[in-house]
Amino acid sequence: MKTPRELLDMTKSLIRENQFIKARFEQAKESQVEGDFYQEVKPYADEIKQLTEIWRDEFVSWLAEHPQKNLHHQQINTVTDNIQMVSIQAFFPRTSRKRFVDHVQSIEYTLSVVQSVLGEHLSKQKN
Protein backbone atom coordinates (compact mmCIF):
# COMPACT_ATOMS: atom_id res chain seq x y z
CA MET A 1 0.00 0.00 0.00
CA LYS A 2 1.18 3.50 -0.84
CA THR A 3 2.00 5.96 1.91
CA PRO A 4 -0.09 9.12 2.29
CA ARG A 5 2.89 11.08 0.90
CA GLU A 6 2.99 8.86 -2.22
CA LEU A 7 -0.79 9.22 -2.62
CA LEU A 8 -0.44 13.00 -2.33
CA ASP A 9 2.29 13.00 -4.99
CA MET A 10 0.11 10.85 -7.28
CA THR A 11 -2.83 13.20 -6.71
CA LYS A 12 -0.69 16.22 -7.61
CA SER A 13 0.41 14.38 -10.73
CA LEU A 14 -3.24 13.81 -11.71
CA ILE A 15 -3.96 17.51 -11.13
CA ARG A 16 -1.12 18.37 -13.54
CA GLU A 17 -2.45 15.85 -16.07
CA ASN A 18 -5.91 17.39 -15.81
CA GLN A 19 -4.37 20.79 -16.55
CA PHE A 20 -2.53 19.32 -19.55
CA ILE A 21 -5.78 17.75 -20.78
CA LYS A 22 -7.52 21.12 -20.56
CA ALA A 23 -4.69 22.84 -22.47
CA ARG A 24 -4.64 20.07 -25.11
CA PHE A 25 -8.38 20.49 -25.61
CA GLU A 26 -7.97 24.24 -26.16
CA GLN A 27 -5.22 23.54 -28.68
CA ALA A 28 -7.47 21.09 -30.57
CA LYS A 29 -10.37 23.57 -30.56
CA GLU A 30 -8.17 26.41 -31.78
CA SER A 31 -6.41 24.47 -34.53
CA GLN A 32 -9.43 22.33 -35.46
CA VAL A 33 -6.95 19.46 -35.96
CA GLU A 34 -7.60 16.05 -34.38
CA GLY A 35 -4.78 14.27 -32.61
CA ASP A 36 -3.38 11.22 -34.38
CA PHE A 37 -5.09 8.26 -32.78
CA TYR A 38 -2.16 5.80 -32.76
CA GLN A 39 0.65 8.31 -32.26
CA GLU A 40 -0.94 10.61 -29.69
CA VAL A 41 -4.39 9.69 -28.40
CA LYS A 42 -4.06 5.99 -27.58
CA PRO A 43 -0.60 6.17 -25.93
CA TYR A 44 -1.69 9.09 -23.76
CA ALA A 45 -5.04 7.51 -22.87
CA ASP A 46 -3.28 4.23 -21.96
CA GLU A 47 -0.84 6.11 -19.71
CA ILE A 48 -3.69 7.97 -17.97
CA LYS A 49 -5.68 4.76 -17.56
CA GLN A 50 -2.77 3.03 -15.84
CA LEU A 51 -2.00 6.02 -13.61
CA THR A 52 -5.62 6.59 -12.57
CA GLU A 53 -6.36 2.94 -11.86
CA ILE A 54 -3.33 2.59 -9.59
CA TRP A 55 -4.25 5.86 -7.84
CA ARG A 56 -7.90 4.80 -7.48
CA ASP A 57 -7.08 1.38 -6.01
CA GLU A 58 -4.53 2.78 -3.60
CA PHE A 59 -6.64 5.74 -2.50
CA VAL A 60 -9.78 3.66 -2.03
CA SER A 61 -7.77 1.33 0.23
CA TRP A 62 -6.49 4.32 2.19
CA LEU A 63 -10.01 5.77 2.38
CA ALA A 64 -11.34 2.48 3.81
CA GLU A 65 -8.87 2.84 6.69
CA HIS A 66 -9.37 6.61 7.05
CA PRO A 67 -13.05 7.38 6.30
CA GLN A 68 -13.84 11.00 5.46
CA LYS A 69 -17.12 12.90 5.85
CA ASN A 70 -16.75 14.75 2.56
CA LEU A 71 -15.11 12.12 0.38
CA HIS A 72 -16.51 8.78 -0.70
CA HIS A 73 -15.54 5.73 -2.75
CA GLN A 74 -17.99 6.61 -5.56
CA GLN A 75 -16.42 10.05 -6.04
CA ILE A 76 -13.04 8.40 -6.57
CA ASN A 77 -14.51 6.02 -9.15
CA THR A 78 -16.21 8.93 -10.92
CA VAL A 79 -13.04 11.02 -11.06
CA THR A 80 -11.15 8.02 -12.46
CA ASP A 81 -13.77 7.44 -15.16
CA ASN A 82 -13.99 11.14 -16.02
CA ILE A 83 -10.26 11.75 -16.36
CA GLN A 84 -9.94 8.67 -18.56
CA MET A 85 -12.77 9.96 -20.73
CA VAL A 86 -11.46 13.53 -21.11
CA SER A 87 -7.93 12.27 -21.77
CA ILE A 88 -9.34 10.98 -25.08
CA GLN A 89 -11.84 13.76 -25.81
CA ALA A 90 -9.15 16.44 -25.44
CA PHE A 91 -7.68 15.51 -28.82
CA PHE A 92 -10.88 16.05 -30.79
CA PRO A 93 -12.13 19.55 -31.73
CA ARG A 94 -15.72 18.26 -32.18
CA THR A 95 -15.94 17.60 -28.44
CA SER A 96 -18.62 19.71 -26.75
CA ARG A 97 -16.87 22.52 -24.86
CA LYS A 98 -19.49 22.79 -22.09
CA ARG A 99 -19.56 19.09 -21.33
CA PHE A 100 -15.76 18.83 -21.48
CA VAL A 101 -15.21 21.84 -19.20
CA ASP A 102 -17.81 20.56 -16.73
CA HIS A 103 -15.95 17.24 -16.46
CA VAL A 104 -12.54 18.91 -16.13
CA GLN A 105 -13.85 21.19 -13.36
CA SER A 106 -15.43 18.26 -11.55
CA ILE A 107 -12.15 16.34 -11.73
CA GLU A 108 -10.25 19.40 -10.50
CA TYR A 109 -12.60 19.88 -7.55
CA THR A 110 -12.50 16.26 -6.40
CA LEU A 111 -8.72 16.03 -6.74
CA SER A 112 -8.32 19.25 -4.76
CA VAL A 113 -10.48 17.74 -1.98
CA VAL A 114 -8.31 14.60 -2.03
CA GLN A 115 -5.17 16.75 -1.92
CA SER A 116 -6.56 18.66 1.05
CA VAL A 117 -7.55 15.51 2.95
CA LEU A 118 -4.13 13.93 2.40
CA GLY A 119 -2.35 17.17 3.33
CA GLU A 120 -4.32 17.40 6.58
CA HIS A 121 -3.59 13.76 7.34
CA LEU A 122 0.14 14.29 6.81
CA SER A 123 0.23 17.42 8.96
CA LYS A 124 -1.55 15.57 11.80
CA GLN A 125 1.04 12.78 11.56
CA LYS A 126 3.85 15.31 12.04
CA ASN A 127 2.29 16.68 15.23
mmCIF file of C-alpha atoms in Angstrom, residues 47-88:
data_model
loop_
_atom_site.group_PDB
_atom_site.id
_atom_site.type_symbol
_atom_site.label_atom_id
_atom_site.label_comp_id
_atom_site.label_asym_id
_atom_site.label_seq_id
_atom_site.Cartn_x
_atom_site.Cartn_y
_atom_site.Cartn_z
ATOM 1 C CA GLU A 47 -0.839 6.107 -19.706
ATOM 2 C CA ILE A 48 -3.687 7.972 -17.968
ATOM 3 C CA LYS A 49 -5.685 4.758 -17.560
ATOM 4 C CA GLN A 50 -2.773 3.028 -15.839
ATOM 5 C CA LEU A 51 -2.002 6.015 -13.605
ATOM 6 C CA THR A 52 -5.623 6.589 -12.568
ATOM 7 C CA GLU A 53 -6.356 2.938 -11.857
ATOM 8 C CA ILE A 54 -3.327 2.594 -9.591
ATOM 9 C CA TRP A 55 -4.255 5.860 -7.843
ATOM 10 C CA ARG A 56 -7.901 4.796 -7.478
ATOM 11 C CA ASP A 57 -7.082 1.381 -6.014
ATOM 12 C CA GLU A 58 -4.530 2.785 -3.600
ATOM 13 C CA PHE A 59 -6.636 5.744 -2.499
ATOM 14 C CA VAL A 60 -9.785 3.658 -2.026
ATOM 15 C CA SER A 61 -7.766 1.334 0.233
ATOM 16 C CA TRP A 62 -6.490 4.321 2.194
ATOM 17 C CA LEU A 63 -10.015 5.766 2.379
ATOM 18 C CA ALA A 64 -11.336 2.482 3.809
ATOM 19 C CA GLU A 65 -8.873 2.840 6.691
ATOM 20 C CA HIS A 66 -9.365 6.610 7.051
ATOM 21 C CA PRO A 67 -13.047 7.383 6.303
ATOM 22 C CA GLN A 68 -13.840 11.003 5.458
ATOM 23 C CA LYS A 69 -17.121 12.902 5.854
ATOM 24 C CA ASN A 70 -16.746 14.751 2.565
ATOM 25 C CA LEU A 71 -15.106 12.116 0.377
ATOM 26 C CA HIS A 72 -16.513 8.783 -0.697
ATOM 27 C CA HIS A 73 -15.545 5.734 -2.749
ATOM 28 C CA GLN A 74 -17.990 6.605 -5.556
ATOM 29 C CA GLN A 75 -16.422 10.048 -6.040
ATOM 30 C CA ILE A 76 -13.043 8.403 -6.567
ATOM 31 C CA ASN A 77 -14.506 6.018 -9.152
ATOM 32 C CA THR A 78 -16.214 8.929 -10.920
ATOM 33 C CA VAL A 79 -13.041 11.020 -11.061
ATOM 34 C CA THR A 80 -11.152 8.025 -12.464
ATOM 35 C CA ASP A 81 -13.774 7.443 -15.160
ATOM 36 C CA ASN A 82 -13.995 11.138 -16.020
ATOM 37 C CA ILE A 83 -10.264 11.748 -16.360
ATOM 38 C CA GLN A 84 -9.936 8.673 -18.556
ATOM 39 C CA MET A 85 -12.766 9.955 -20.733
ATOM 40 C CA VAL A 86 -11.465 13.533 -21.111
ATOM 41 C CA SER A 87 -7.934 12.268 -21.772
ATOM 42 C CA ILE A 88 -9.337 10.984 -25.076
#
